[in-house]
Amino acid sequence: MEKLLFGSVHINMNKLQKELQGKTVLITGASSGIGERLAYLLADTESHLILVARRGEKLSALKEQIEKRAAQVSIFCADLRNEEEMRSFLSFLHTFPQGLDVVVSNAGISIRRSIFESLDRLHDFKRTMAINYFAPVELLLSVIPMLKKNKGQIINISTINMWMIPLPFWSAYQASKSAFDTWFRSVAPELNASGITTTTIYLPLVRTPMILPTASYRDTPAMSPDHASKIIAKTMYTKRRIYTPWWLVFGQWGSVLFRCVWERMAPAAVIRKKGDNR
């Protein structure tokens, strides 16, 4: 089933190595899941990887392993929701005279919870907006001049939910991802005109630690982080603007059908049922 849904991705390592030789690539959310696998995938390129995440011990282990290969690695431990840590990180980025060539905006969080369980949890909405919207906006506002100088690329790791009818229980997550998706699509023409390539990768469910708290996802077909990382890496030399799964149009119709059935059939008791948390 997974092979049918996601197919295969062929990476031309010669093209990838040629594209990234001597370049600097920033990956946010690099300590696990997609970010971690992408870092390992790029380890054989003669690039400079800047890895940022909250877990310093994981970043240190990544650096140690990757630098046994071809890439150079710089790490920075930071929670990008924290204003002081974000400022420190941005100052760190501006210490590199060569600037940045590629930014992979991958860090994010997800929450699944009924609105009836969220009435006293405004902080859920604030924290999802903080990392899924405000953090990447603040980061890009700071580094766009570097990317413009280097004719660089911004890769936004998004979700196929942006193409579908919003689903119950996911209001905090979907609103925050939609906010950045809209912002990024709005600024893309200006960035493109200045020489910056913009890429948005709309991924389906990916089997990362972020989905573990949702019991219903345990047996659901999901893309592997390795597969997702190959899709991302390939866009670094193809400069593809948008990636979506081949079956997205069917998913869009399915989301409409699900929403209609939900609104007609779901009893109030189900609506009030506590959702899984992340």
mmCIF file of C-alpha atoms in Angstrom, residues 14-244:
data_model
loop_
_atom_site.group_PDB
_atom_site.id
_atom_site.type_symbol
_atom_site.label_atom_id
_atom_site.label_comp_id
_atom_site.label_asym_id
_atom_site.label_seq_id
_atom_site.Cartn_x
_atom_site.Cartn_y
_atom_site.Cartn_z
ATOM 1 C CA ASN A 14 26.021 13.697 -8.820
ATOM 2 C CA LYS A 15 23.565 16.527 -9.462
ATOM 3 C CA LEU A 16 22.895 16.970 -5.743
ATOM 4 C CA GLN A 17 26.597 17.097 -4.897
ATOM 5 C CA LYS A 18 27.293 19.541 -7.734
ATOM 6 C CA GLU A 19 24.398 21.782 -6.640
ATOM 7 C CA LEU A 20 25.420 21.872 -2.964
ATOM 8 C CA GLN A 21 29.202 21.960 -3.294
ATOM 9 C CA GLY A 22 30.510 24.790 -1.154
ATOM 10 C CA LYS A 23 26.988 25.907 -0.190
ATOM 11 C CA THR A 24 25.392 26.419 3.207
ATOM 12 C CA VAL A 25 22.117 24.654 4.037
ATOM 13 C CA LEU A 26 20.032 25.474 7.112
ATOM 14 C CA ILE A 27 17.652 22.779 8.411
ATOM 15 C CA THR A 28 15.251 23.623 11.234
ATOM 16 C CA GLY A 29 13.809 20.844 13.363
ATOM 17 C CA ALA A 30 16.920 18.801 12.580
ATOM 18 C CA SER A 31 17.152 16.542 15.644
ATOM 19 C CA SER A 32 14.562 13.933 14.595
ATOM 20 C CA GLY A 33 12.168 12.819 11.893
ATOM 21 C CA ILE A 34 12.400 14.432 8.473
ATOM 22 C CA GLY A 35 15.055 16.978 9.470
ATOM 23 C CA GLU A 36 17.371 14.324 10.877
ATOM 24 C CA ARG A 37 17.018 12.045 7.849
ATOM 25 C CA LEU A 38 17.623 14.966 5.475
ATOM 26 C CA ALA A 39 20.804 15.872 7.342
ATOM 27 C CA TYR A 40 22.092 12.312 6.967
ATOM 28 C CA LEU A 41 21.136 12.283 3.287
ATOM 29 C CA LEU A 42 23.178 15.438 2.667
ATOM 30 C CA ALA A 43 26.141 14.137 4.662
ATOM 31 C CA ASP A 44 27.960 12.978 1.523
ATOM 32 C CA THR A 45 27.799 16.402 -0.131
ATOM 33 C CA GLU A 46 30.590 18.923 0.266
ATOM 34 C CA SER A 47 28.236 21.405 1.886
ATOM 35 C CA HIS A 48 27.997 23.237 5.182
ATOM 36 C CA LEU A 49 24.954 22.082 7.145
ATOM 37 C CA ILE A 50 23.565 24.325 9.879
ATOM 38 C CA LEU A 51 21.297 22.251 12.096
ATOM 39 C CA VAL A 52 18.991 23.795 14.689
ATOM 40 C CA ALA A 53 16.624 22.071 17.124
ATOM 41 C CA ARG A 54 15.706 22.008 20.812
ATOM 42 C CA ARG A 55 17.645 18.863 21.752
ATOM 43 C CA GLY A 56 21.309 19.658 21.984
ATOM 44 C CA GLU A 57 22.438 16.103 22.688
ATOM 45 C CA LYS A 58 20.788 14.853 19.489
ATOM 46 C CA LEU A 59 22.389 17.655 17.490
ATOM 47 C CA SER A 60 25.810 16.828 18.890
ATOM 48 C CA ALA A 61 25.388 13.173 17.944
ATOM 49 C CA LEU A 62 24.296 14.173 14.445
ATOM 50 C CA LYS A 63 27.308 16.434 14.021
ATOM 51 C CA GLU A 64 29.686 13.706 15.153
ATOM 52 C CA GLN A 65 28.284 11.156 12.702
ATOM 53 C CA ILE A 66 27.908 13.450 9.692
ATOM 54 C CA GLU A 67 31.381 14.965 9.943
ATOM 55 C CA LYS A 68 32.863 11.488 9.482
ATOM 56 C CA ARG A 69 31.670 11.915 5.908
ATOM 57 C CA ALA A 70 31.940 14.884 3.540
ATOM 58 C CA ALA A 71 29.781 17.650 4.970
ATOM 59 C CA GLN A 72 30.784 20.286 7.492
ATOM 60 C CA VAL A 73 28.286 20.774 10.324
ATOM 61 C CA SER A 74 27.405 23.654 12.647
ATOM 62 C CA ILE A 75 24.751 23.123 15.315
ATOM 63 C CA PHE A 76 22.672 25.457 17.442
ATOM 64 C CA CYS A 77 20.379 24.374 20.266
ATOM 65 C CA ALA A 78 17.303 26.614 20.418
ATOM 66 C CA ASP A 79 13.551 26.580 20.853
ATOM 67 C CA LEU A 80 12.540 28.918 18.046
ATOM 68 C CA ARG A 81 9.362 29.837 19.940
ATOM 69 C CA ASN A 82 11.507 31.539 22.553
ATOM 70 C CA GLU A 83 12.217 35.147 21.567
ATOM 71 C CA GLU A 84 15.603 35.326 23.274
ATOM 72 C CA GLU A 85 16.754 32.008 21.810
ATOM 73 C CA MET A 86 15.547 33.053 18.360
ATOM 74 C CA ARG A 87 17.499 36.317 18.578
ATOM 75 C CA SER A 88 20.620 34.411 19.604
ATOM 76 C CA PHE A 89 20.169 32.010 16.725
ATOM 77 C CA LEU A 90 19.733 34.798 14.181
ATOM 78 C CA SER A 91 22.879 36.486 15.497
ATOM 79 C CA PHE A 92 24.671 33.141 15.106
ATOM 80 C CA LEU A 93 23.542 32.849 11.467
ATOM 81 C CA HIS A 94 24.864 36.311 10.673
ATOM 82 C CA THR A 95 28.369 35.348 11.841
ATOM 83 C CA PHE A 96 28.904 33.267 8.700
ATOM 84 C CA PRO A 97 30.441 35.515 6.029
ATOM 85 C CA GLN A 98 29.231 33.278 3.198
ATOM 86 C CA GLY A 99 25.607 33.635 4.312
ATOM 87 C CA LEU A 100 22.982 31.030 3.437
ATOM 88 C CA ASP A 101 22.130 29.270 0.191
ATOM 89 C CA VAL A 102 19.240 26.985 1.191
ATOM 90 C CA VAL A 103 16.752 27.212 4.066
ATOM 91 C CA VAL A 104 14.655 24.130 4.843
ATOM 92 C CA SER A 105 11.801 25.314 7.075
ATOM 93 C CA ASN A 106 10.902 22.029 8.711
ATOM 94 C CA ALA A 107 10.368 22.659 12.447
ATOM 95 C CA GLY A 108 6.783 22.379 13.628
ATOM 96 C CA ILE A 109 4.335 20.908 16.102
ATOM 97 C CA SER A 110 0.883 19.406 15.809
ATOM 98 C CA ILE A 111 -2.053 19.165 18.208
ATOM 99 C CA ARG A 112 -5.179 17.036 17.847
ATOM 100 C CA ARG A 113 -7.854 18.100 20.310
ATOM 101 C CA SER A 114 -11.605 18.717 20.282
ATOM 102 C CA ILE A 115 -12.629 22.346 20.516
ATOM 103 C CA PHE A 116 -14.670 21.393 23.607
ATOM 104 C CA GLU A 117 -11.436 20.272 25.264
ATOM 105 C CA SER A 118 -9.712 23.513 24.196
ATOM 106 C CA LEU A 119 -11.961 26.113 25.786
ATOM 107 C CA ASP A 120 -9.444 26.801 28.559
ATOM 108 C CA ARG A 121 -6.353 26.036 26.440
ATOM 109 C CA LEU A 122 -5.638 29.200 24.478
ATOM 110 C CA HIS A 123 -1.963 28.361 24.922
ATOM 111 C CA ASP A 124 -2.382 25.456 22.460
ATOM 112 C CA PHE A 125 -3.223 27.929 19.715
ATOM 113 C CA LYS A 126 -0.455 30.314 20.741
ATOM 114 C CA ARG A 127 2.250 27.647 20.766
ATOM 115 C CA THR A 128 1.280 26.194 17.388
ATOM 116 C CA MET A 129 1.239 29.667 15.854
ATOM 117 C CA ALA A 130 4.563 30.430 17.537
ATOM 118 C CA ILE A 131 6.493 27.594 15.876
ATOM 119 C CA ASN A 132 4.449 26.956 12.716
ATOM 120 C CA TYR A 133 3.973 30.591 11.692
ATOM 121 C CA PHE A 134 5.821 33.299 13.637
ATOM 122 C CA ALA A 135 9.137 31.421 13.910
ATOM 123 C CA PRO A 136 9.626 30.764 10.168
ATOM 124 C CA VAL A 137 8.451 34.283 9.317
ATOM 125 C CA GLU A 138 10.936 35.843 11.750
ATOM 126 C CA LEU A 139 13.717 33.588 10.509
ATOM 127 C CA LEU A 140 13.117 34.403 6.860
ATOM 128 C CA LEU A 141 12.775 38.136 7.436
ATOM 129 C CA SER A 142 16.288 38.018 8.860
ATOM 130 C CA VAL A 143 17.957 35.830 6.224
ATOM 131 C CA ILE A 144 16.222 36.913 2.994
ATOM 132 C CA PRO A 145 19.048 39.423 2.257
ATOM 133 C CA MET A 146 21.569 36.551 2.449
ATOM 134 C CA LEU A 147 19.459 34.382 0.164
ATOM 135 C CA LYS A 148 18.995 37.237 -2.292
ATOM 136 C CA LYS A 149 22.749 37.801 -2.466
ATOM 137 C CA ASN A 150 23.413 34.101 -3.061
ATOM 138 C CA LYS A 151 20.406 33.469 -5.350
ATOM 139 C CA GLY A 152 19.318 30.871 -2.823
ATOM 140 C CA GLN A 153 16.307 28.673 -2.162
ATOM 141 C CA ILE A 154 13.643 28.438 0.545
ATOM 142 C CA ILE A 155 11.973 25.042 1.015
ATOM 143 C CA ASN A 156 8.791 25.048 3.077
ATOM 144 C CA ILE A 157 7.761 21.669 4.509
ATOM 145 C CA SER A 158 3.988 21.838 4.586
ATOM 146 C CA THR A 159 1.049 19.428 4.659
ATOM 147 C CA ILE A 160 -1.558 18.230 2.151
ATOM 148 C CA ASN A 161 -4.171 19.519 4.632
ATOM 149 C CA MET A 162 -3.633 22.927 3.008
ATOM 150 C CA TRP A 163 -5.370 21.573 -0.107
ATOM 151 C CA MET A 164 -8.273 19.955 1.717
ATOM 152 C CA ILE A 165 -11.424 20.893 3.616
ATOM 153 C CA PRO A 166 -10.435 21.544 7.276
ATOM 154 C CA LEU A 167 -11.087 18.545 9.523
ATOM 155 C CA PRO A 168 -12.462 18.435 13.091
ATOM 156 C CA PHE A 169 -10.006 18.275 16.020
ATOM 157 C CA TRP A 170 -7.157 19.934 14.084
ATOM 158 C CA SER A 171 -8.083 23.618 14.356
ATOM 159 C CA ALA A 172 -4.858 24.790 16.053
ATOM 160 C CA TYR A 173 -2.557 22.883 13.712
ATOM 161 C CA GLN A 174 -4.410 23.626 10.476
ATOM 162 C CA ALA A 175 -4.800 27.329 11.224
ATOM 163 C CA SER A 176 -1.097 27.772 11.995
ATOM 164 C CA LYS A 177 0.072 25.844 8.919
ATOM 165 C CA SER A 178 -2.404 27.736 6.737
ATOM 166 C CA ALA A 179 -1.088 31.040 8.062
ATOM 167 C CA PHE A 180 2.481 30.343 6.967
ATOM 168 C CA ASP A 181 1.403 28.715 3.699
ATOM 169 C CA THR A 182 -0.558 31.859 2.807
ATOM 170 C CA TRP A 183 2.307 34.144 3.862
ATOM 171 C CA PHE A 184 4.816 32.147 1.837
ATOM 172 C CA ARG A 185 2.634 32.056 -1.292
ATOM 173 C CA SER A 186 2.088 35.803 -0.932
ATOM 174 C CA VAL A 187 5.788 36.699 -0.794
ATOM 175 C CA ALA A 188 6.930 34.070 -3.309
ATOM 176 C CA PRO A 189 6.529 36.246 -6.435
ATOM 177 C CA GLU A 190 8.659 38.994 -4.873
ATOM 178 C CA LEU A 191 11.287 36.487 -3.772
ATOM 179 C CA ASN A 192 11.339 34.801 -7.169
ATOM 180 C CA ALA A 193 11.789 38.157 -8.907
ATOM 181 C CA SER A 194 14.834 38.814 -6.705
ATOM 182 C CA GLY A 195 16.425 35.485 -7.652
ATOM 183 C CA ILE A 196 15.315 33.378 -4.667
ATOM 184 C CA THR A 197 13.710 30.055 -5.556
ATOM 185 C CA THR A 198 10.691 29.092 -3.455
ATOM 186 C CA THR A 199 9.560 25.499 -2.988
ATOM 187 C CA THR A 200 6.637 24.159 -0.973
ATOM 188 C CA ILE A 201 6.443 20.442 -0.286
ATOM 189 C CA TYR A 202 2.943 19.357 0.685
ATOM 190 C CA LEU A 203 3.511 16.062 2.469
ATOM 191 C CA PRO A 204 0.961 13.429 3.471
ATOM 192 C CA LEU A 205 1.143 11.725 6.863
ATOM 193 C CA VAL A 206 4.803 10.992 7.662
ATOM 194 C CA ARG A 207 5.768 8.413 10.279
ATOM 195 C CA THR A 208 7.685 10.689 12.637
ATOM 196 C CA PRO A 209 7.659 10.984 16.455
ATOM 197 C CA MET A 210 5.131 13.816 16.070
ATOM 198 C CA ILE A 211 2.312 11.420 15.099
ATOM 199 C CA LEU A 212 2.907 8.851 17.848
ATOM 200 C CA PRO A 213 0.364 10.272 20.336
ATOM 201 C CA THR A 214 -2.477 9.775 17.845
ATOM 202 C CA ALA A 215 -3.546 6.152 18.246
ATOM 203 C CA SER A 216 -5.602 6.140 15.037
ATOM 204 C CA TYR A 217 -2.436 6.768 13.001
ATOM 205 C CA ARG A 218 -0.607 3.642 14.161
ATOM 206 C CA ASP A 219 -2.028 1.457 11.370
ATOM 207 C CA THR A 220 -2.537 4.224 8.817
ATOM 208 C CA PRO A 221 -0.266 4.142 5.745
ATOM 209 C CA ALA A 222 2.346 6.838 6.171
ATOM 210 C CA MET A 223 5.373 8.046 4.269
ATOM 211 C CA SER A 224 8.743 7.284 5.835
ATOM 212 C CA PRO A 225 11.035 10.163 6.882
ATOM 213 C CA ASP A 226 13.678 8.798 4.502
ATOM 214 C CA HIS A 227 11.256 9.047 1.591
ATOM 215 C CA ALA A 228 10.281 12.591 2.563
ATOM 216 C CA SER A 229 13.929 13.605 2.847
ATOM 217 C CA LYS A 230 14.603 12.376 -0.696
ATOM 218 C CA ILE A 231 11.736 14.482 -2.030
ATOM 219 C CA ILE A 232 13.209 17.537 -0.298
ATOM 220 C CA ALA A 233 16.768 16.874 -1.450
ATOM 221 C CA LYS A 234 15.690 16.380 -5.047
ATOM 222 C CA THR A 235 14.099 19.830 -5.167
ATOM 223 C CA MET A 236 17.487 21.318 -4.285
ATOM 224 C CA TYR A 237 18.733 20.612 -7.808
ATOM 225 C CA THR A 238 15.456 20.419 -9.771
ATOM 226 C CA LYS A 239 14.195 23.712 -8.213
ATOM 227 C CA ARG A 240 10.671 22.328 -8.371
ATOM 228 C CA ARG A 241 8.221 24.896 -6.988
ATOM 229 C CA ILE A 242 5.524 22.574 -5.581
ATOM 230 C CA TYR A 243 5.382 18.914 -4.617
ATOM 231 C CA THR A 244 2.086 17.106 -3.929
#
